[in-house]
């Protein structure tokens, strides 16, 4: 039973079941569960939770409305700051943001703000689906602005620009919109039906969406500015996959996380041959890395049918950047964590297919720049892991194409685009935000950056 | 949607399609490629641009029916539309001050070689085209290519037209005859491109090949198309598709092209089974 200090945990699909399907793992609250959980909130005057939110959702107010079963008021309060609550309620690392500031966290469980956000947002989905039947809003004659990329940063920016009264066009390189929400985050963490509603809602407010448009090839930013676009927002993300440059990395069945996840999430390879794109999951699948993406890959491989899924991570479990909930879910589903282990070479058969991964054992030394203890190789500890598929998930950096084709755009040595406090780049009228500026980060920080840029673009255009 | 203006067979298993795509045609240059998604459930398939018409706002593709994906594209008719076409992708072919160029096309590779030859020809470069086919019935675009070449040489495996043998025989002959060659550009099956590289390497003749790696995204985000060139890993879609032939690891390229061979055959058999019903 619940008391003030014990959270109502969302029910989850049992690990044995969910290993075999791509349906969502947490099942969502019932109304009674949501009210019980909301009632744990102390409605603190200073609401420290709000400071923990990168987009400053008025958490106290929305939970306050929920306590009174004012569901419409609750969701509208969230929409003021966050137009993708169905998404952020699921994928935000609340435990290190809002919930980490919750007063109750010191004495027991923090209020499950993310779960409540999801409940309130999901409750509004039917209404939003119904509203999609109306005709799109006509924005012709309004000032034109462009948004590059339809991921979280682009969506948030476009939505605000639309509200400010602009004729917004989003250019997306893929054939389907959503960016990382579509190609990256798996169905079992973020159902694509939800992403579709978010995108369709945006289009219905009058935002135009142009797919199959790769900025830098299809057109340049200079060309957009020379057309009618008064300002441009670049939210193209951090899409360039990193490899480790170790021998054998180009063997068959060694994937980047981006490729593996794109094949499944965007191209629906898990429904092959109904869909044409194949993917190999292997009997023994090894995943290199310790972030959320690595865990998304590992949990996808389990669902595709790999008998063994190893997560190879060079530090210890404590240092893993992934969310604790993801690690727990993956371990419950049967993933085997090989911590303090690092690959040094891939070995293949005579046809060039991966057979085994040569690894070394690691130990932790002094803390490095990131504050985490530096992993050091244990000399002579080489050993082999039998694996016929490996997915390298050690991060991604910005795609250099936009910077390369936009002379006035300055970048950092990491390839990210330089912006000022208002999100404006070194090219007047061109703004940027999200992973292209920060390097790989979270959905919510990208959304925050998109909103900041939208406000700055509005100010900028007013002064033209 | 990307409407198919015209669609027909050029030769056995070789298909031509002209697609309405104004945004792409505006930018398309010889040497670049497209990603075609035939219908919602289709793969993203990279196909080299065979031609473009900026006035009409169209781009053309020539492709060989090989697996399920290309058969599916082939089953589309004029008037129908592809789900998605992305492009132009990759870097265009650059003229680097050459006076004499040899372009080599093998089979399906004759198509992308055509706009490249045309570009050099229009810029006053002396173009020798060497094109190879399996036999007489497989010839296509030899006439188009002849119109933009100063010299034209055809080879067939069976000798039914032109020289009996391989494109490399003719190339070797030119080299032996000390004909001036500033650069060779070869597009065709990997084994042919490797053979061309082997012929020109001892003579230090600059040689460019256009690689046909497997791809998913075609925009540098997935790395499916990675190749080793001069000991460095490159992405065909972003860094290529053209590379210095003498530096390409062809063995690795061919190995990686075989990654889905087993699955491809199953899918293809199943697809053709369906359409025969």
XYZ file of C-alpha atoms in Angstrom:
741
model
C 0.000 0.000 0.000
C 1.125 3.518 -0.497
C 2.358 6.016 2.009
C 3.802 9.466 1.469
C 7.291 8.090 0.874
C 6.593 5.146 -1.387
C 5.922 5.688 -5.049
C 3.195 3.932 -6.989
C 5.239 2.034 -9.535
C 3.864 1.758 -13.006
C 3.003 -1.809 -13.951
C 5.328 -3.380 -16.483
C 5.106 -6.218 -18.965
C 6.812 -9.252 -17.370
C 10.375 -9.671 -18.649
C 9.619 -13.116 -20.085
C 6.812 -11.704 -22.244
C 8.435 -8.496 -23.340
C 11.600 -10.279 -24.513
C 9.468 -11.526 -27.385
C 7.614 -8.388 -28.421
C 8.165 -4.743 -29.275
C 5.265 -3.439 -27.179
C 5.924 -0.869 -24.517
C 7.386 -2.111 -21.247
C 5.730 0.187 -18.658
C 1.955 -0.069 -19.068
C 0.939 3.393 -17.834
C -1.041 4.387 -14.747
C -4.721 3.838 -14.230
C -6.630 6.953 -13.167
C -6.659 5.826 -9.543
C -2.938 5.091 -9.546
C -2.243 8.498 -11.042
C -4.351 10.277 -8.438
C -2.720 8.344 -5.605
C 0.723 9.211 -6.907
C -0.227 12.857 -7.531
C -1.495 13.101 -3.980
C 1.977 12.316 -2.670
C 3.139 15.674 -4.046
C 3.615 18.207 -1.238
C 2.937 21.196 -3.562
C 6.079 22.872 -2.205
C 5.958 26.668 -2.440
C 9.409 26.920 -4.028
C 8.821 23.814 -6.227
C 12.467 22.787 -6.644
C 11.388 20.192 -9.215
C 10.744 22.970 -11.753
C 14.384 24.081 -11.561
C 15.359 20.552 -12.464
C 13.356 20.620 -15.668
C 15.320 21.804 -18.719
C 12.167 23.407 -20.137
C 10.788 24.524 -16.758
C 7.431 22.772 -16.911
C 5.227 24.135 -14.101
C 5.270 20.738 -12.451
C 3.688 21.856 -9.222
C 0.656 23.287 -11.007
C 0.090 20.350 -13.311
C 0.253 17.896 -10.426
C -1.963 20.238 -8.387
C -4.603 20.069 -11.128
C -4.220 16.323 -11.238
C -4.853 16.096 -7.510
C -8.205 17.765 -8.224
C -8.801 15.558 -11.275
C -8.648 18.631 -13.516
C -7.136 16.688 -16.382
C -7.570 19.333 -19.089
C -6.007 21.995 -16.939
C -3.158 19.642 -16.079
C -2.253 18.886 -19.684
C -2.594 22.501 -20.776
C -0.209 23.515 -18.031
C 2.356 21.075 -19.443
C 1.778 22.186 -23.046
C 2.792 25.706 -22.040
C 6.373 24.474 -21.753
C 6.540 21.116 -23.474
C 4.664 20.194 -26.631
C 5.786 16.550 -26.563
C 4.763 15.330 -23.105
C 3.883 11.849 -24.390
C 7.488 11.619 -25.492
C 9.239 13.316 -22.590
C 7.086 11.510 -20.048
C 8.661 8.351 -21.423
C 12.231 9.197 -22.358
C 13.336 12.017 -20.048
C 15.876 11.039 -17.373
C 13.589 12.386 -14.651
C 15.629 10.681 -11.935
C 18.494 13.074 -12.629
C 16.334 16.119 -13.427
C 12.987 17.063 -11.844
C 12.703 14.034 -9.596
C 16.252 14.471 -8.285
C 15.104 17.836 -6.820
C 11.907 16.479 -5.263
C 11.805 17.049 -1.520
C 10.489 13.526 -0.975
C 13.575 12.092 -2.670
C 15.576 12.768 0.479
C 13.339 10.641 2.694
C 11.926 8.127 0.282
C 10.786 7.940 -3.324
C 10.515 11.149 -5.322
C 7.103 11.833 -6.840
C 6.989 9.938 -10.156
C 6.746 13.133 -12.182
C 7.560 11.414 -15.463
C 4.883 8.777 -14.976
C 2.336 11.452 -14.107
C 3.336 13.490 -17.144
C 2.880 10.426 -19.312
C -0.519 9.705 -17.764
C -1.835 13.214 -18.335
C -0.412 13.334 -21.867
C -1.665 9.897 -22.930
C -5.102 10.793 -21.628
C -5.163 13.656 -24.122
C -4.139 11.495 -27.094
C -7.639 10.478 -28.151
C -8.781 14.080 -28.235
C -5.743 14.982 -30.320
C -6.303 12.104 -32.750
C -9.881 13.278 -33.188
C -8.725 16.856 -33.804
C -6.453 15.664 -36.605
C -9.548 15.213 -38.763
C -9.875 18.999 -39.094
C -8.229 20.689 -42.069
C -4.726 22.098 -41.577
C -4.543 25.753 -40.655
C -3.811 28.035 -43.606
C -0.669 30.077 -42.976
C -0.259 31.546 -46.447
C 0.871 35.148 -46.580
C 2.786 34.928 -43.323
C 6.536 35.454 -42.976
C 8.451 32.327 -43.977
C 10.987 30.623 -41.751
C 12.789 27.303 -42.204
C 13.609 24.543 -39.738
C 16.195 21.920 -40.654
C 15.568 18.572 -39.029
C 12.320 17.188 -37.624
C 13.709 15.769 -34.389
C 12.942 17.114 -30.907
C 14.764 20.443 -31.425
C 13.135 21.063 -34.796
C 9.652 20.100 -33.604
C 9.852 22.343 -30.535
C 11.222 25.240 -32.573
C 8.662 24.835 -35.366
C 5.762 24.646 -32.916
C 6.759 27.912 -31.244
C 7.429 29.681 -34.539
C 3.984 28.562 -35.658
C 2.470 30.019 -32.496
C 4.316 33.306 -33.104
C 2.516 33.407 -36.448
C 5.071 32.313 -39.044
C 4.784 30.168 -42.137
C 7.138 27.386 -41.014
C 8.686 24.750 -43.295
C 10.562 21.795 -41.789
C 13.094 20.089 -44.045
C 13.751 16.450 -43.120
C 16.432 14.325 -44.778
C 14.736 10.968 -44.188
C 11.493 9.893 -45.843
C 9.759 9.937 -42.466
C 9.791 12.738 -39.902
C 10.707 12.591 -36.215
C 14.490 12.384 -36.240
C 15.828 10.324 -33.356
C 12.265 9.730 -32.130
C 11.661 7.816 -35.363
C 14.964 6.188 -36.308
C 16.637 5.948 -32.896
C 14.399 5.254 -29.915
C 12.823 1.795 -30.182
C 9.104 1.083 -30.298
C 9.177 -0.580 -26.857
C 10.338 2.687 -25.286
C 8.437 5.104 -27.504
C 5.587 3.783 -29.664
C 5.793 5.200 -33.181
C 2.019 5.732 -33.202
C 2.640 8.486 -30.643
C 5.381 10.082 -32.737
C 2.966 10.059 -35.685
C 0.353 11.959 -33.689
C 2.961 14.541 -32.663
C 4.112 15.078 -36.246
C 0.593 15.118 -37.691
C -0.550 17.596 -35.058
C 2.277 19.900 -36.015
C 1.376 19.668 -39.694
C -2.211 20.380 -38.845
C -1.310 23.648 -37.155
C 0.018 24.746 -40.530
C 3.665 23.690 -40.296
C 4.833 22.365 -43.664
C 6.954 19.251 -43.776
C 9.304 18.519 -46.682
C 10.840 15.038 -46.432
C 13.770 13.724 -48.523
C 15.527 17.065 -48.276
C 19.136 16.901 -47.157
C 20.466 20.360 -46.383
C 23.871 20.760 -47.966
C 22.959 18.576 -50.933
C 19.333 19.329 -51.837
C 20.022 23.024 -51.153
C 22.303 25.106 -48.985
C 21.439 27.383 -46.098
C 22.647 30.336 -48.175
C 20.115 29.378 -50.827
C 17.314 29.184 -48.246
C 18.226 32.641 -46.950
C 18.350 33.979 -50.511
C 14.814 32.703 -51.005
C 11.969 34.020 -48.887
C 13.088 32.499 -45.598
C 13.775 35.273 -43.100
C 15.472 32.991 -40.588
C 16.638 29.391 -40.423
C 16.913 27.017 -37.474
C 19.406 24.166 -37.731
C 18.428 21.201 -35.592
C 20.103 18.465 -37.555
C 21.319 16.483 -34.562
C 24.427 14.436 -33.943
C 24.086 11.788 -36.572
C 27.623 10.717 -37.448
C 28.332 7.356 -35.821
C 31.655 6.868 -34.087
C 33.712 3.736 -34.523
C 36.729 2.679 -32.474
C 39.143 2.193 -35.384
C 40.230 -1.241 -34.243
C 41.120 -4.132 -36.570
C 38.225 -5.974 -38.173
C 35.634 -3.250 -37.587
C 34.488 -3.487 -41.218
C 33.780 -7.218 -41.047
C 30.292 -8.254 -42.066
C 27.761 -8.083 -39.240
C 29.583 -5.317 -37.381
C 27.103 -2.448 -37.246
C 26.956 1.058 -35.899
C 24.132 1.583 -33.428
C 22.637 4.096 -35.849
C 22.500 1.546 -38.650
C 21.130 -1.258 -36.485
C 18.449 0.954 -34.926
C 17.549 2.672 -38.207
C 17.041 -0.679 -39.881
C 14.629 -1.693 -37.133
C 12.919 1.524 -36.053
C 12.661 3.430 -39.325
C 12.756 0.580 -41.842
C 10.892 -1.990 -39.681
C 13.419 -4.780 -40.191
C 11.853 -6.610 -37.227
C 8.883 -7.171 -39.523
C 11.031 -8.530 -42.368
C 10.048 -9.931 -44.853
C 6.752 -7.993 -44.701
C 9.073 -4.975 -44.852
C 11.992 -5.311 -47.249
C 14.888 -4.147 -45.110
C 16.733 -6.979 -43.346
C 18.842 -6.887 -40.190
C 21.113 -9.499 -38.623
C 20.766 -10.045 -34.895
C 22.900 -13.154 -34.645
C 22.880 -16.007 -32.199
C 25.269 -14.105 -29.973
C 25.022 -10.355 -30.257
C 27.563 -8.092 -28.592
C 26.909 -4.397 -28.037
C 29.783 -2.024 -27.310
C 28.993 0.963 -25.086
C 27.234 1.949 -21.880
C 24.771 4.654 -22.854
C 21.037 4.628 -23.461
C 21.593 3.935 -27.142
C 23.689 0.848 -26.358
C 20.887 -0.428 -24.147
C 18.297 0.301 -26.824
C 20.375 -1.829 -29.176
C 20.829 -4.656 -26.666
C 17.136 -4.785 -25.847
C 16.275 -4.694 -29.550
C 18.610 -7.645 -30.223
C 16.915 -9.621 -27.442
C 13.537 -8.989 -29.051
C 14.818 -9.903 -32.502
C 15.796 -13.299 -31.135
C 19.484 -13.329 -30.214
C 20.111 -16.130 -27.722
C 22.845 -14.239 -25.943
C 23.182 -10.477 -25.791
C 26.325 -9.055 -24.210
C 26.875 -5.455 -23.282
C 30.594 -4.738 -23.362
C 31.471 -1.658 -21.341
C 34.931 -0.439 -20.416
C 34.113 0.999 -16.993
C 32.015 -0.517 -14.226
C 28.214 -0.547 -14.045
C 28.321 2.428 -11.680
C 29.832 4.679 -14.367
C 27.382 3.700 -17.102
C 25.777 6.853 -18.508
C 22.542 4.978 -19.285
C 19.446 5.452 -17.162
C 19.211 3.034 -14.261
C 15.752 2.012 -15.356
C 17.078 1.013 -18.778
C 19.886 -1.022 -17.252
C 17.440 -2.751 -14.929
C 15.047 -3.492 -17.773
C 17.815 -4.896 -19.945
C 19.225 -7.102 -17.182
C 15.730 -8.420 -16.394
C 15.343 -9.251 -20.063
C 18.494 -11.337 -20.012
C 21.226 -9.017 -21.204
C 24.612 -9.998 -19.856
C 26.758 -7.094 -18.713
C 30.471 -7.486 -19.345
C 31.761 -4.472 -17.451
C 35.412 -3.446 -17.279
C 35.868 -4.997 -20.699
C 36.953 -3.364 -23.943
C 37.198 -4.756 -27.480
C 40.582 -4.558 -29.210
C 39.931 -6.496 -32.440
C 37.243 -8.323 -34.393
C 37.981 -11.699 -35.953
C 36.013 -13.153 -38.843
C 35.629 -16.346 -40.822
C 36.999 -16.877 -44.326
C 33.983 -15.090 -45.889
C 34.506 -12.015 -43.764
C 31.688 -12.564 -41.271
C 32.289 -11.767 -37.592
C 33.072 -14.805 -35.439
C 34.583 -13.526 -32.242
C 35.617 -10.348 -30.508
C 38.991 -10.025 -28.865
C 38.662 -8.084 -25.631
C 40.828 -6.941 -22.775
C 39.946 -6.568 -19.112
C 40.022 -3.070 -17.686
C 40.495 -1.609 -14.215
C 39.619 1.829 -12.926
C 42.307 4.407 -12.222
C 42.163 8.070 -11.228
C 39.151 10.173 -12.256
C 39.414 11.823 -15.705
C 37.984 15.112 -17.034
C 34.458 13.727 -16.893
C 34.899 12.979 -13.199
C 34.536 9.279 -13.826
C 37.405 6.945 -13.010
C 39.591 6.374 -16.025
C 39.580 2.827 -17.389
C 43.053 1.306 -17.745
C 43.919 -1.811 -19.737
C 45.059 -4.857 -17.760
C 48.008 -5.924 -19.869
C 47.928 -9.510 -21.059
C 44.282 -10.009 -20.145
C 43.171 -10.634 -23.756
C 40.300 -13.069 -24.210
C 37.661 -13.868 -26.828
C 33.896 -13.502 -26.856
C 32.014 -15.600 -29.391
C 29.713 -13.247 -31.261
C 28.324 -13.344 -34.782
C 26.873 -9.831 -34.648
C 28.329 -6.767 -32.975
C 26.852 -3.292 -32.679
C 29.223 -0.435 -31.940
C 27.436 2.096 -29.789
C 30.133 4.445 -28.573
C 28.490 7.737 -29.446
C 27.903 10.029 -32.385
C 29.032 13.463 -33.508
C 27.480 16.085 -35.790
C 27.338 15.336 -39.494
C 29.779 17.836 -41.076
C 27.712 18.377 -44.253
C 25.877 21.551 -43.176
C 29.001 23.204 -41.788
C 30.950 22.230 -44.916
C 28.395 23.816 -47.229
C 27.731 26.967 -45.179
C 30.894 29.111 -45.251
C 29.726 31.630 -42.643
C 28.871 28.993 -40.051
C 31.616 28.558 -37.459
C 32.051 25.252 -35.679
C 33.999 24.041 -32.660
C 36.802 21.493 -32.805
C 34.171 18.846 -32.018
C 32.246 19.810 -35.133
C 29.353 21.333 -33.228
C 27.929 24.649 -34.429
C 28.858 27.741 -32.396
C 25.894 29.762 -31.082
C 25.442 32.728 -28.745
C 23.149 32.782 -25.697
C 20.157 33.341 -27.973
C 20.934 30.348 -30.141
C 22.147 32.461 -33.086
C 25.100 31.118 -35.061
C 27.902 33.182 -36.548
C 25.705 33.657 -39.639
C 23.037 36.361 -39.179
C 19.529 34.932 -39.234
C 20.714 31.364 -38.816
C 20.054 29.757 -35.454
C 20.895 26.315 -34.149
C 20.086 24.059 -31.222
C 19.999 20.502 -29.958
C 22.701 17.907 -30.518
C 24.236 19.873 -33.420
C 25.245 22.467 -30.789
C 25.745 20.410 -27.616
C 26.862 17.078 -29.043
C 24.736 14.027 -28.262
C 22.424 14.890 -25.341
C 18.775 14.392 -24.396
C 15.424 14.928 -26.103
C 14.361 17.513 -23.560
C 17.515 19.669 -23.749
C 17.152 19.698 -27.534
C 13.530 20.798 -27.173
C 14.589 23.538 -24.776
C 17.178 24.765 -27.267
C 14.582 24.734 -30.035
C 12.275 26.914 -27.979
C 15.018 29.375 -27.026
C 15.979 29.701 -30.675
C 12.361 30.211 -31.745
C 12.016 33.122 -29.337
C 15.289 34.625 -30.599
C 14.235 34.167 -34.213
C 11.017 36.028 -33.471
C 12.975 38.924 -31.951
C 15.448 38.877 -34.824
C 12.750 39.018 -37.505
C 10.862 41.804 -35.721
C 13.966 43.985 -36.013
C 14.482 43.343 -39.734
C 5.418 11.522 -54.160
C 7.736 11.131 -57.090
C 5.859 10.441 -60.299
C 7.356 8.172 -62.941
C 7.163 9.981 -66.283
C 8.543 7.185 -68.405
C 9.571 3.610 -67.757
C 10.824 0.832 -70.063
C 13.317 -2.022 -70.384
C 16.653 -1.207 -71.982
C 17.997 -4.746 -72.153
C 17.341 -8.055 -70.383
C 17.032 -7.279 -66.648
C 18.010 -3.652 -67.257
C 15.365 -0.991 -66.683
C 15.092 2.731 -67.281
C 12.885 5.166 -65.386
C 12.532 8.943 -65.638
C 11.125 10.496 -62.493
C 9.585 13.903 -61.827
C 11.751 15.452 -59.110
C 12.302 19.181 -59.685
C 14.217 19.829 -56.457
C 16.654 17.016 -57.264
C 17.139 17.835 -60.936
C 17.996 21.418 -60.045
C 21.081 20.195 -58.192
C 21.962 16.906 -59.849
C 25.447 16.547 -61.316
C 27.184 13.632 -63.028
C 28.637 11.201 -60.513
C 25.946 11.673 -57.868
C 23.304 9.180 -56.832
C 19.753 8.891 -55.521
C 18.149 6.890 -52.747
C 14.905 5.378 -54.007
C 12.179 4.017 -51.725
C 9.668 2.358 -54.036
C 6.799 2.035 -51.572
C 6.296 2.443 -47.855
C 7.650 -0.987 -46.964
C 10.578 -0.907 -49.407
C 14.274 -0.655 -48.747
C 16.209 2.521 -49.357
C 18.121 1.649 -52.518
C 21.043 3.733 -53.830
C 21.011 4.216 -57.617
C 23.416 6.334 -59.611
C 21.951 9.231 -61.564
C 21.909 8.214 -65.221
C 20.636 11.543 -66.519
C 18.803 14.697 -65.495
C 16.764 17.382 -67.198
C 16.566 20.620 -65.259
C 13.985 22.117 -67.635
C 11.609 19.204 -67.298
C 12.499 18.843 -63.622
C 13.305 15.169 -63.976
C 16.033 12.675 -63.107
C 16.626 9.277 -64.698
C 17.804 6.002 -63.275
C 18.994 2.837 -64.959
C 19.115 -0.249 -62.815
C 19.506 -3.981 -62.998
C 16.848 -6.287 -61.596
C 18.804 -8.264 -59.027
C 17.106 -8.699 -55.675
C 13.604 -8.100 -54.373
C 14.217 -4.358 -54.017
C 15.160 -3.695 -57.620
C 12.456 -6.044 -58.927
C 9.931 -4.048 -56.930
C 11.145 -0.788 -58.467
C 10.992 -2.436 -61.887
C 7.344 -3.389 -61.366
C 6.346 0.283 -61.181
C 4.797 1.738 -64.331
C 4.768 5.197 -65.875
C 2.145 7.312 -64.141
C 2.708 5.624 -60.802
C 4.807 7.206 -58.062
C 7.660 6.166 -55.833
C 7.228 6.668 -52.094
C 10.467 8.607 -51.736
C 13.468 9.755 -53.723
C 16.354 11.482 -51.960
C 19.111 13.240 -53.813
C 21.344 14.222 -55.301
C 23.663 12.446 -52.879
C 27.418 12.094 -52.905
C 30.040 14.235 -54.545
C 29.884 15.125 -58.265
C 32.594 14.091 -60.711
C 35.100 16.920 -60.990
C 37.102 17.836 -64.082
C 40.684 18.274 -62.930
C 42.354 19.830 -65.937
C 42.532 16.595 -67.941
C 42.989 16.779 -71.710
C 42.442 13.094 -72.426
C 40.077 10.988 -70.404
C 39.048 7.365 -70.691
C 35.641 6.428 -69.292
C 34.900 2.770 -68.797
C 31.435 1.349 -68.228
C 30.725 -2.273 -67.522
C 27.147 -3.500 -67.986
C 24.843 -1.418 -65.826
C 27.810 0.920 -65.235
C 27.420 2.301 -68.765
C 24.472 4.386 -67.531
C 26.236 6.519 -64.876
C 29.288 6.827 -67.135
C 27.169 8.580 -69.791
C 26.561 11.923 -68.002
C 30.193 11.918 -66.837
C 31.455 11.493 -70.401
C 29.049 14.200 -71.547
C 30.359 16.635 -68.931
C 33.984 16.116 -70.013
C 33.058 16.260 -73.681
C 31.151 19.520 -73.241
C 34.235 20.950 -71.598
C 36.440 20.123 -74.548
C 38.161 17.114 -73.048
C 39.025 14.285 -75.458
C 36.844 11.382 -74.346
C 37.515 7.754 -75.132
C 34.712 5.460 -74.016
C 35.245 1.771 -73.446
C 32.056 -0.081 -72.664
C 31.647 -3.756 -71.991
C 28.566 -5.984 -72.146
C 27.842 -9.687 -71.863
C 26.704 -9.863 -75.475
C 24.845 -8.140 -78.299
C 21.413 -8.444 -76.658
C 22.616 -6.580 -73.608
C 23.722 -3.415 -75.394
C 22.132 -0.138 -74.331
C 23.088 3.537 -74.533
C 26.102 2.778 -76.746
C 24.578 5.289 -79.181
C 24.097 7.943 -76.512
C 27.632 7.471 -75.283
C 29.045 7.555 -78.814
C 27.486 10.988 -79.301
C 29.548 12.413 -76.426
C 32.784 10.499 -77.096
C 35.653 11.191 -79.466
C 36.422 7.511 -79.595
C 34.241 4.589 -78.745
C 35.171 0.996 -78.111
C 32.795 -1.834 -77.313
C 33.682 -5.197 -75.817
C 31.465 -8.231 -75.304
C 32.149 -11.437 -73.425
C 31.045 -13.538 -76.398
C 32.402 -11.317 -79.171
C 28.935 -10.765 -80.665
C 29.763 -7.047 -80.937
C 33.147 -5.317 -80.917
C 36.158 -6.779 -79.212
C 35.705 -10.265 -77.718
C 36.934 -10.014 -74.153
C 37.057 -7.427 -71.425
C 37.248 -3.651 -71.169
C 40.672 -4.067 -69.600
C 42.001 -5.675 -72.807
C 41.201 -2.493 -74.726
C 42.568 -0.291 -71.975
C 45.797 -2.299 -71.870
C 46.111 -1.914 -75.643
C 45.745 1.866 -75.379
C 48.429 1.939 -72.731
C 50.707 -0.295 -74.804
C 50.147 2.013 -77.799
C 51.263 4.909 -75.585
C 47.990 6.773 -76.189
C 47.739 9.811 -73.889
C 45.534 9.121 -70.834
C 45.294 11.686 -68.036
C 42.694 9.797 -66.058
C 40.517 6.711 -66.243
C 37.034 6.722 -64.722
C 35.569 3.240 -64.403
C 32.099 2.228 -63.230
C 30.835 -1.327 -63.227
C 30.938 -4.509 -61.181
C 33.565 -4.344 -58.397
C 35.590 -7.098 -60.044
C 35.838 -5.010 -63.231
C 36.778 -1.840 -61.343
C 39.468 -3.791 -59.500
C 40.789 -5.168 -62.792
C 40.950 -1.641 -64.261
C 42.851 -0.446 -61.176
C 45.304 -3.308 -61.578
C 45.915 -2.378 -65.213
C 46.556 1.327 -64.608
C 48.464 1.033 -61.310
C 51.864 0.011 -62.785
C 51.681 2.974 -65.165
C 50.688 5.479 -62.519
C 47.577 6.530 -64.454
C 45.092 8.331 -62.187
C 42.021 6.123 -61.903
C 38.649 6.878 -60.344
C 35.972 4.337 -59.530
C 32.410 4.844 -58.273
C 31.588 2.382 -55.523
C 28.277 0.576 -55.146
C 28.412 -0.174 -51.404
C 25.321 -1.311 -49.522
C 23.599 1.690 -47.965
C 20.724 2.466 -45.669
C 20.615 6.188 -45.011
C 22.723 7.577 -47.864
C 23.473 10.671 -45.776
C 26.319 9.723 -43.466
C 24.391 8.710 -40.372
C 24.549 4.915 -40.438
C 27.922 3.776 -41.780
C 26.523 0.781 -43.678
C 28.495 1.925 -46.728
C 31.890 2.147 -45.086
C 34.862 1.238 -47.226
C 38.599 1.288 -46.645
C 40.469 3.666 -48.937
C 44.185 4.145 -48.451
C 43.945 2.472 -45.063
C 41.286 4.891 -43.834
C 37.606 4.143 -43.268
C 35.377 6.253 -45.510
C 31.627 6.464 -45.991
C 30.750 5.941 -49.658
C 27.680 8.162 -49.357
C 29.473 11.204 -47.945
C 33.118 10.859 -48.967
C 32.370 9.168 -52.306
C 30.912 7.537 -54.226
C 34.056 8.195 -56.316
C 37.426 7.183 -54.915
C 41.003 6.716 -56.059
C 40.867 3.202 -57.484
C 44.456 2.461 -56.522
C 43.648 2.963 -52.846
C 40.311 1.118 -52.581
C 40.230 -2.158 -50.648
C 38.183 -4.057 -53.241
C 38.320 -7.344 -51.345
C 36.586 -5.707 -48.401
C 34.064 -3.987 -50.683
C 33.114 -7.317 -52.265
C 32.978 -9.036 -48.893
C 30.614 -6.398 -47.530
C 28.393 -6.574 -50.630
C 27.767 -10.204 -49.695
C 26.478 -9.414 -46.199
C 22.822 -10.192 -46.911
C 23.225 -12.657 -49.777
C 21.354 -15.460 -47.978
C 18.433 -13.244 -46.962
C 18.321 -11.518 -50.335
C 17.842 -14.770 -52.176
C 14.979 -15.860 -49.904
C 13.255 -12.500 -50.204
C 13.673 -12.455 -53.950
C 12.326 -15.995 -54.423
C 9.361 -15.177 -52.237
C 8.628 -11.919 -54.054
C 8.804 -13.452 -57.512
C 6.682 -16.346 -56.224
C 4.009 -13.852 -55.183
C 3.912 -12.003 -58.455
C 3.629 -15.221 -60.450
C 0.460 -16.222 -58.682
